[in-house]
């Protein structure tokens, strides 16, 4: 069989780790990013720097690859849709369109009889005024949010004026859940009822940014099973191909809620690189390139720590690691506050 070339849209750390996994499977990668400094170019075979709406460059990209996937959700739907007329795009563009909109995403999850936080659509400031019932809550932009960006915690109605909210955007207002824990379930779906689902991962956020992930998650058996079942139901219902992550909340009464779906590999799954026989990245490549499905097996428990901003520096300066520790440098040139620069996985 001739060598497959995989196109990856987006050039961040997820694109990098997908490229590394592809290389292991003898698959060539072309990364397409609108960031000239995109770190994935250090790991891919080829790199295209252009806007996501540059039609000519997008066509050129399509010509160079056999299959196309993406590493972040905020890619214009039109771009993915045009590409899908030329080459196979997985997960399919309609999945991305659904999930990149928080309201559509939450409506979809609720239709499956899966619990989410309570939410309401907010189109202008007046919509907020009668909503005491949803407070304290978090106002979130319906599109383009990540790592807590585009989110405003609201304690009470009187705060609204002081928040400087741009009502040119649409929002949802979500009731705040009294969190006991956050977990995520990563699943790679290959075809109907054919998937590999990883055990739930326990996540700790700081300033709405993921800081730690670990397995095993300290959760009840009921939540262990329920979270996996819901992730499977979501993946099947979307007819998803590739790796997907479902983020969950657990409240103080041990109720499970779906927080959001990421139609891609996920930061909380980085520990699968070292803790499983097949990582979330390799599984994604296997699924979108129609390669063999290998049953996953846990090799070890693990903890992953995100190295944010200048926390990367001691590791770059050859901090001594133990044999059970694995350091990943995303090779981002500029160190910025709140920027994910690398991670450290420790096997336990
Ligand atoms: P992002 O797209 O930025 O990941 P999320 O909706 O996942 O946005 O929010 C980021 C984090 O903020 C969550 O992981 C959680 O810690 C906190 N958070 C968000 N919404 C709620 C909520 N309704 N109740 C409690 N915590 C929340
Ligand atoms: Mg999130």
Short mmCIF file of C-alpha atoms and ligand atoms in Angstrom, two decimals:
data_model
loop_
_atom_site.label_atom_id
_atom_site.label_comp_id
_atom_site.label_asym_id
_atom_site.label_seq_id
_atom_site.Cartn_x
_atom_site.Cartn_y
_atom_site.Cartn_z
CA UNK A 1 0.00 0.00 0.00
CA UNK A 2 1.33 3.42 -0.84
CA UNK A 3 2.08 5.73 2.00
CA UNK A 4 -0.91 7.74 3.32
CA UNK A 5 -0.56 11.50 3.68
CA UNK A 6 -2.65 13.03 6.45
CA UNK A 7 -3.56 16.72 6.48
CA UNK A 8 -3.94 18.28 9.91
CA UNK A 9 -5.63 21.67 10.28
CA UNK A 10 -4.24 23.55 13.27
CA UNK A 11 -0.64 23.68 14.37
CA UNK A 12 -0.62 23.68 18.18
CA UNK A 13 0.59 21.01 20.58
CA UNK A 14 -2.24 18.67 19.61
CA UNK A 15 -1.15 18.89 15.96
CA UNK A 16 2.41 18.19 17.08
CA UNK A 17 1.49 15.08 19.02
CA UNK A 18 -0.74 13.86 16.17
CA UNK A 19 2.22 14.29 13.81
CA UNK A 20 4.50 12.29 16.12
CA UNK A 21 1.90 9.50 16.34
CA UNK A 22 1.47 9.51 12.55
CA UNK A 23 5.19 9.17 11.97
CA UNK A 24 5.23 6.06 14.15
CA UNK A 25 2.57 4.58 11.85
CA UNK A 26 4.53 5.54 8.74
CA UNK A 27 2.00 8.20 7.76
CA UNK A 28 3.15 11.50 6.29
CA UNK A 29 1.71 14.72 7.73
CA UNK A 30 0.99 18.16 6.30
CA UNK A 31 0.05 20.72 8.95
CA UNK A 32 -2.00 23.78 7.92
CA UNK A 33 -2.03 26.73 10.33
CA UNK A 34 -2.71 30.45 10.31
CA UNK A 35 0.09 30.94 12.83
CA UNK A 36 3.47 31.40 11.22
CA UNK A 37 5.17 30.13 14.37
CA UNK A 38 2.85 27.13 14.83
CA UNK A 39 4.85 24.62 16.89
CA UNK A 40 3.54 21.57 14.98
CA UNK A 41 5.80 22.49 12.04
CA UNK A 42 8.65 21.12 14.17
CA UNK A 43 7.03 17.68 14.08
CA UNK A 44 5.18 17.43 10.75
CA UNK A 45 6.67 16.53 7.37
CA UNK A 46 5.26 19.62 5.67
CA UNK A 47 3.81 22.90 6.84
CA UNK A 48 1.49 25.39 5.18
CA UNK A 49 1.09 28.82 6.73
CA UNK A 50 -2.09 30.52 5.51
CA UNK A 51 -5.43 31.84 6.63
CA UNK A 52 -8.21 29.29 7.14
CA UNK A 53 -10.30 31.16 4.59
CA UNK A 54 -7.62 31.46 1.89
CA UNK A 55 -9.39 29.40 -0.78
CA UNK A 56 -6.34 28.90 -2.97
CA UNK A 57 -4.15 27.68 -0.13
CA UNK A 58 -6.93 25.47 1.19
CA UNK A 59 -7.26 23.81 -2.25
CA UNK A 60 -3.50 23.43 -2.48
CA UNK A 61 -3.54 21.71 0.92
CA UNK A 62 -6.31 19.35 -0.21
CA UNK A 63 -4.30 18.37 -3.29
CA UNK A 64 -1.33 17.37 -1.19
CA UNK A 65 -3.11 15.00 1.20
CA UNK A 66 -5.28 11.86 1.20
CA UNK A 67 -7.29 12.38 4.39
CA UNK A 68 -7.90 15.53 6.44
CA UNK A 69 -8.43 15.97 10.15
CA UNK A 70 -8.19 18.87 12.59
CA UNK A 71 -6.83 19.57 16.04
CA UNK A 72 -9.09 22.38 17.24
CA UNK A 73 -12.76 23.13 16.83
CA UNK A 74 -12.84 26.75 15.77
CA UNK A 75 -12.20 26.21 12.08
CA UNK A 76 -14.72 27.91 9.76
CA UNK A 77 -17.38 25.36 8.81
CA UNK A 78 -17.25 26.56 5.18
CA UNK A 79 -13.57 25.63 4.98
CA UNK A 80 -14.14 22.10 6.28
CA UNK A 81 -17.19 21.73 4.05
CA UNK A 82 -15.31 22.80 0.91
CA UNK A 83 -12.46 20.46 1.80
CA UNK A 84 -14.88 17.57 2.25
CA UNK A 85 -15.92 17.93 -1.40
CA UNK A 86 -12.33 17.16 -2.37
CA UNK A 87 -11.07 14.74 0.24
CA UNK A 88 -12.31 12.75 3.20
CA UNK A 89 -12.57 15.02 6.24
CA UNK A 90 -12.84 13.29 9.63
CA UNK A 91 -14.52 13.87 11.96
CA UNK A 92 -17.10 15.05 9.45
CA UNK A 93 -17.63 18.83 9.23
CA UNK A 94 -21.24 18.71 10.48
CA UNK A 95 -19.97 17.35 13.82
CA UNK A 96 -17.65 20.29 14.13
CA UNK A 97 -20.39 22.77 13.26
CA UNK A 98 -22.60 21.33 15.99
CA UNK A 99 -19.97 21.30 18.68
CA UNK A 100 -18.37 24.66 17.97
CA UNK A 101 -21.64 26.26 19.09
CA UNK A 102 -22.22 25.85 22.84
CA UNK A 103 -25.99 26.15 22.55
CA UNK A 104 -26.37 23.58 19.74
CA UNK A 105 -23.94 21.30 21.58
CA UNK A 106 -25.89 21.43 24.84
CA UNK A 107 -29.26 21.01 23.10
CA UNK A 108 -27.87 17.93 21.35
CA UNK A 109 -26.66 16.40 24.62
CA UNK A 110 -29.97 17.06 26.37
CA UNK A 111 -31.91 15.39 23.54
CA UNK A 112 -29.99 12.21 24.39
CA UNK A 113 -31.36 12.45 27.93
CA UNK A 114 -27.93 13.22 29.25
CA UNK A 115 -27.72 15.77 32.05
CA UNK A 116 -25.98 19.11 31.42
CA UNK A 117 -25.83 22.22 33.57
CA UNK A 118 -28.95 24.40 33.31
CA UNK A 119 -28.48 27.00 30.59
CA UNK A 120 -30.29 29.71 28.68
CA UNK A 121 -29.56 31.55 25.44
CA UNK A 122 -28.61 35.23 25.88
CA UNK A 123 -28.84 37.51 22.84
CA UNK A 124 -28.78 40.88 24.56
CA UNK A 125 -28.39 42.45 27.95
CA UNK A 126 -32.11 42.53 28.70
CA UNK A 127 -32.25 38.74 28.42
CA UNK A 128 -30.10 38.59 31.54
CA UNK A 129 -32.22 40.70 33.82
CA UNK A 130 -35.01 38.23 34.73
CA UNK A 131 -32.60 35.36 35.23
CA UNK A 132 -31.91 35.44 38.95
CA UNK A 133 -32.68 31.73 38.88
CA UNK A 134 -29.50 30.97 36.92
CA UNK A 135 -27.23 32.83 39.33
CA UNK A 136 -24.59 32.46 40.44
CA UNK A 137 -23.69 31.48 36.92
CA UNK A 138 -21.19 31.79 34.13
CA UNK A 139 -21.88 33.69 30.95
CA UNK A 140 -20.06 32.03 28.04
CA UNK A 141 -19.75 33.08 24.42
CA UNK A 142 -21.57 30.55 22.23
CA UNK A 143 -18.57 30.25 19.91
CA UNK A 144 -14.77 30.50 19.97
CA UNK A 145 -14.20 29.96 23.71
CA UNK A 146 -11.34 27.88 25.11
CA UNK A 147 -9.29 27.73 28.32
CA UNK A 148 -11.91 29.90 30.04
CA UNK A 149 -11.67 32.64 27.39
CA UNK A 150 -14.95 34.42 26.67
CA UNK A 151 -16.37 33.56 30.10
CA UNK A 152 -17.77 35.87 32.75
CA UNK A 153 -18.68 34.58 36.21
CA UNK A 154 -21.78 36.44 37.44
CA UNK A 155 -22.68 36.33 41.13
CA UNK A 156 -25.69 38.64 41.04
CA UNK A 157 -27.66 40.87 38.69
CA UNK A 158 -26.05 44.06 40.00
CA UNK A 159 -22.67 42.98 38.69
CA UNK A 160 -23.70 42.94 35.05
CA UNK A 161 -23.03 46.60 34.29
CA UNK A 162 -19.51 46.46 35.63
CA UNK A 163 -18.51 43.47 33.49
CA UNK A 164 -18.04 45.18 30.15
CA UNK A 165 -19.74 42.43 28.20
CA UNK A 166 -19.77 42.83 24.43
CA UNK A 167 -23.35 42.07 23.40
CA UNK A 168 -22.39 41.89 19.73
CA UNK A 169 -21.60 38.29 20.67
CA UNK A 170 -24.20 35.72 21.66
CA UNK A 171 -23.91 33.89 24.96
CA UNK A 172 -25.31 31.19 27.10
CA UNK A 173 -25.78 31.70 30.80
CA UNK A 174 -25.04 28.55 32.76
CA UNK A 175 -25.93 27.92 36.35
CA UNK A 176 -22.80 27.35 38.42
CA UNK A 177 -22.43 23.73 39.54
CA UNK A 178 -21.03 23.20 43.04
CA UNK A 179 -18.19 21.07 41.82
CA UNK A 180 -16.81 18.12 43.66
CA UNK A 181 -14.73 16.92 40.79
CA UNK A 182 -14.16 17.14 37.05
CA UNK A 183 -13.48 14.12 34.89
CA UNK A 184 -13.15 13.43 31.19
CA UNK A 185 -13.67 10.37 29.05
CA UNK A 186 -11.74 9.92 25.83
CA UNK A 187 -13.12 7.64 23.20
CA UNK A 188 -11.91 6.73 19.73
CA UNK A 189 -14.65 5.50 17.44
CA UNK A 190 -13.76 3.52 14.32
CA UNK A 191 -17.22 2.63 12.95
CA UNK A 192 -20.65 1.46 14.17
CA UNK A 193 -20.25 0.06 17.68
CA UNK A 194 -16.51 -0.20 17.18
CA UNK A 195 -14.62 2.00 19.56
CA UNK A 196 -11.90 2.10 22.21
CA UNK A 197 -12.85 3.98 25.35
CA UNK A 198 -10.29 5.01 27.96
CA UNK A 199 -11.14 4.98 31.65
CA UNK A 200 -12.30 8.29 33.16
CA UNK A 201 -9.50 10.78 33.86
CA UNK A 202 -9.70 13.10 36.86
CA UNK A 203 -8.93 16.74 36.05
CA UNK A 204 -8.02 19.74 38.18
CA UNK A 205 -8.29 23.24 36.74
CA UNK A 206 -6.61 26.42 37.92
CA UNK A 207 -8.03 29.69 36.59
CA UNK A 208 -10.25 27.67 34.24
CA UNK A 209 -7.14 26.11 32.65
CA UNK A 210 -6.40 22.41 33.02
CA UNK A 211 -3.52 21.90 35.44
CA UNK A 212 -3.49 18.21 36.44
CA UNK A 213 -4.93 15.02 34.99
CA UNK A 214 -4.68 11.61 36.60
CA UNK A 215 -5.75 7.99 36.39
CA UNK A 216 -7.37 6.35 38.14
CA UNK A 217 -10.02 8.98 38.86
CA UNK A 218 -11.27 8.69 42.42
CA UNK A 219 -14.95 8.24 41.61
CA UNK A 220 -17.74 5.80 42.37
CA UNK A 221 -18.31 2.76 40.20
CA UNK A 222 -21.64 4.27 39.16
CA UNK A 223 -19.98 7.42 37.82
CA UNK A 224 -17.18 5.38 36.26
CA UNK A 225 -19.72 3.41 34.22
CA UNK A 226 -22.17 6.22 33.56
CA UNK A 227 -19.51 8.58 32.17
CA UNK A 228 -18.22 5.90 29.80
CA UNK A 229 -21.76 5.02 28.68
CA UNK A 230 -22.58 8.65 27.97
CA UNK A 231 -19.35 9.13 26.00
CA UNK A 232 -20.18 6.04 23.93
CA UNK A 233 -23.74 7.24 23.34
CA UNK A 234 -22.49 10.66 22.20
CA UNK A 235 -19.87 9.20 19.85
CA UNK A 236 -22.36 6.73 18.34
CA UNK A 237 -25.07 9.35 17.94
CA UNK A 238 -22.65 11.68 16.12
CA UNK A 239 -21.41 8.75 14.00
CA UNK A 240 -18.07 10.12 14.99
CA UNK A 241 -14.82 8.87 13.47
CA UNK A 242 -11.65 9.60 15.42
CA UNK A 243 -10.86 10.57 19.00
CA UNK A 244 -13.34 12.63 20.99
CA UNK A 245 -13.33 13.84 24.58
CA UNK A 246 -16.33 14.40 26.83
CA UNK A 247 -15.72 16.69 29.83
CA UNK A 248 -17.91 16.06 32.88
CA UNK A 249 -18.76 17.76 36.14
CA UNK A 250 -19.56 15.85 39.33
CA UNK A 251 -21.44 17.90 41.90
CA UNK A 252 -21.40 17.57 45.67
CA UNK A 253 -24.37 15.18 45.55
CA UNK A 254 -22.53 12.91 43.11
CA UNK A 255 -24.64 13.93 40.12
CA UNK A 256 -22.87 13.63 36.80
CA UNK A 257 -23.23 16.34 34.12
CA UNK A 258 -21.73 16.65 30.65
CA UNK A 259 -19.86 19.96 30.57
CA UNK A 260 -18.71 19.96 26.97
CA UNK A 261 -17.58 17.81 24.08
CA UNK A 262 -14.25 18.30 22.35
CA UNK A 263 -14.35 16.85 18.82
CA UNK A 264 -10.63 16.08 18.89
CA UNK A 265 -7.80 14.73 20.96
CA UNK A 266 -7.69 16.43 24.35
CA UNK A 267 -5.19 17.79 26.84
CA UNK A 268 -6.47 15.48 29.58
CA UNK A 269 -5.51 12.53 27.39
CA UNK A 270 -1.81 13.33 27.14
CA UNK A 271 -1.12 10.73 29.80
CA UNK A 272 -2.35 8.02 27.39
CA UNK A 273 0.96 8.42 25.53
CA UNK A 274 2.85 6.77 28.38
CA UNK A 275 0.14 4.98 30.35
CA UNK A 276 -1.49 2.94 27.53
CA UNK A 277 -0.34 0.63 24.75
CA UNK A 278 -2.07 2.93 22.23
CA UNK A 279 -2.36 6.68 22.86
CA UNK A 280 -5.35 8.88 22.06
CA UNK A 281 -3.25 10.37 19.23
CA UNK A 282 -2.32 7.04 17.65
CA UNK A 283 -5.93 5.92 17.97
CA UNK A 284 -7.14 9.08 16.24
CA UNK A 285 -4.76 8.47 13.34
CA UNK A 286 -5.77 4.80 13.19
CA UNK A 287 -9.46 5.72 13.04
CA UNK A 288 -9.28 8.53 10.47
CA UNK A 289 -6.84 6.63 8.25
CA UNK A 290 -8.86 3.37 8.47
CA UNK A 291 -6.02 1.41 10.04
CA UNK A 292 -6.40 -1.57 12.33
CA UNK A 293 -8.20 -1.14 15.66
CA UNK A 294 -6.07 -2.45 18.52
CA UNK A 295 -7.70 -3.12 21.92
CA UNK A 296 -6.35 -0.62 24.43
CA UNK A 297 -4.63 -1.75 27.59
CA UNK A 298 -3.55 0.32 30.55
CA UNK A 299 0.14 -0.10 31.33
CA UNK A 300 0.31 2.11 34.39
CA UNK A 301 -1.48 4.67 36.51
CA UNK A 302 -0.31 8.20 35.79
CA UNK A 303 -0.42 11.90 36.61
CA UNK A 304 0.08 14.63 34.03
CA UNK A 305 0.96 18.21 34.92
CA UNK A 306 0.62 21.03 32.41
CA UNK A 307 3.64 23.32 32.36
CA UNK A 308 2.13 26.75 31.92
CA UNK A 309 4.08 29.91 31.12
CA UNK A 310 7.53 30.03 32.71
CA UNK A 311 7.00 26.71 34.55
CA UNK A 312 8.67 25.19 31.47
CA UNK A 313 12.03 26.87 32.16
CA UNK A 314 13.55 24.46 34.72
CA UNK A 315 12.60 21.51 32.51
CA UNK A 316 14.18 23.14 29.48
CA UNK A 317 17.29 23.62 31.59
CA UNK A 318 17.69 19.86 31.98
CA UNK A 319 16.00 19.39 35.32
CA UNK A 320 16.77 15.81 36.34
CA UNK A 321 13.89 13.42 35.67
CA UNK A 322 13.27 9.96 37.09
CA UNK A 323 12.78 6.92 34.87
CA UNK A 324 9.02 7.09 35.37
CA UNK A 325 8.79 10.74 34.26
CA UNK A 326 8.26 11.95 30.72
CA UNK A 327 8.69 15.58 29.74
CA UNK A 328 7.22 17.06 26.55
CA UNK A 329 8.27 20.44 25.26
CA UNK A 330 5.83 21.87 22.70
CA UNK A 331 8.72 23.97 21.32
CA UNK A 332 6.70 27.17 21.43
CA UNK A 333 9.11 30.03 20.93
CA UNK A 334 7.48 32.67 23.09
CA UNK A 335 6.76 31.98 26.74
CA UNK A 336 3.48 33.68 27.68
CA UNK A 337 1.45 33.80 30.85
CA UNK A 338 -1.33 31.17 30.82
CA UNK A 339 0.12 29.53 27.70
CA UNK A 340 0.50 25.76 27.74
CA UNK A 341 4.22 25.28 27.03
CA UNK A 342 4.68 21.57 27.75
CA UNK A 343 3.69 18.82 30.13
CA UNK A 344 5.17 16.23 32.44
CA UNK A 345 3.68 12.76 32.84
CA UNK A 346 4.67 10.64 35.81
CA UNK A 347 3.80 6.94 35.82
CA UNK A 348 2.77 5.64 39.25
P1 LIG B 1 -13.55 25.96 27.92
O1 LIG B 1 -14.18 25.90 26.56
O2 LIG B 1 -12.81 27.19 28.17
O3 LIG B 1 -12.85 24.68 28.30
P2 LIG B 1 -15.54 25.17 29.93
O4 LIG B 1 -16.99 25.39 29.75
O5 LIG B 1 -15.05 23.77 29.89
O6 LIG B 1 -14.83 26.10 28.86
O7 LIG B 1 -15.09 25.86 31.30
C1 LIG B 1 -13.77 25.80 31.78
C2 LIG B 1 -13.79 25.43 33.27
O8 LIG B 1 -14.52 26.41 34.04
C3 LIG B 1 -14.47 24.12 33.57
O9 LIG B 1 -13.61 23.01 33.36
C4 LIG B 1 -14.84 24.32 35.05
O10 LIG B 1 -13.72 24.17 35.90
C5 LIG B 1 -15.26 25.78 35.09
N1 LIG B 1 -16.73 25.88 34.79
C6 LIG B 1 -17.28 26.16 33.61
N2 LIG B 1 -18.64 26.16 33.66
C7 LIG B 1 -18.98 25.86 34.92
C8 LIG B 1 -20.23 25.69 35.63
N3 LIG B 1 -21.40 25.84 35.02
N4 LIG B 1 -20.16 25.36 36.95
C9 LIG B 1 -18.98 25.19 37.57
N5 LIG B 1 -17.77 25.34 36.97
C10 LIG B 1 -17.75 25.67 35.66
MG1 LIG B 2 -13.56 22.82 28.80
#
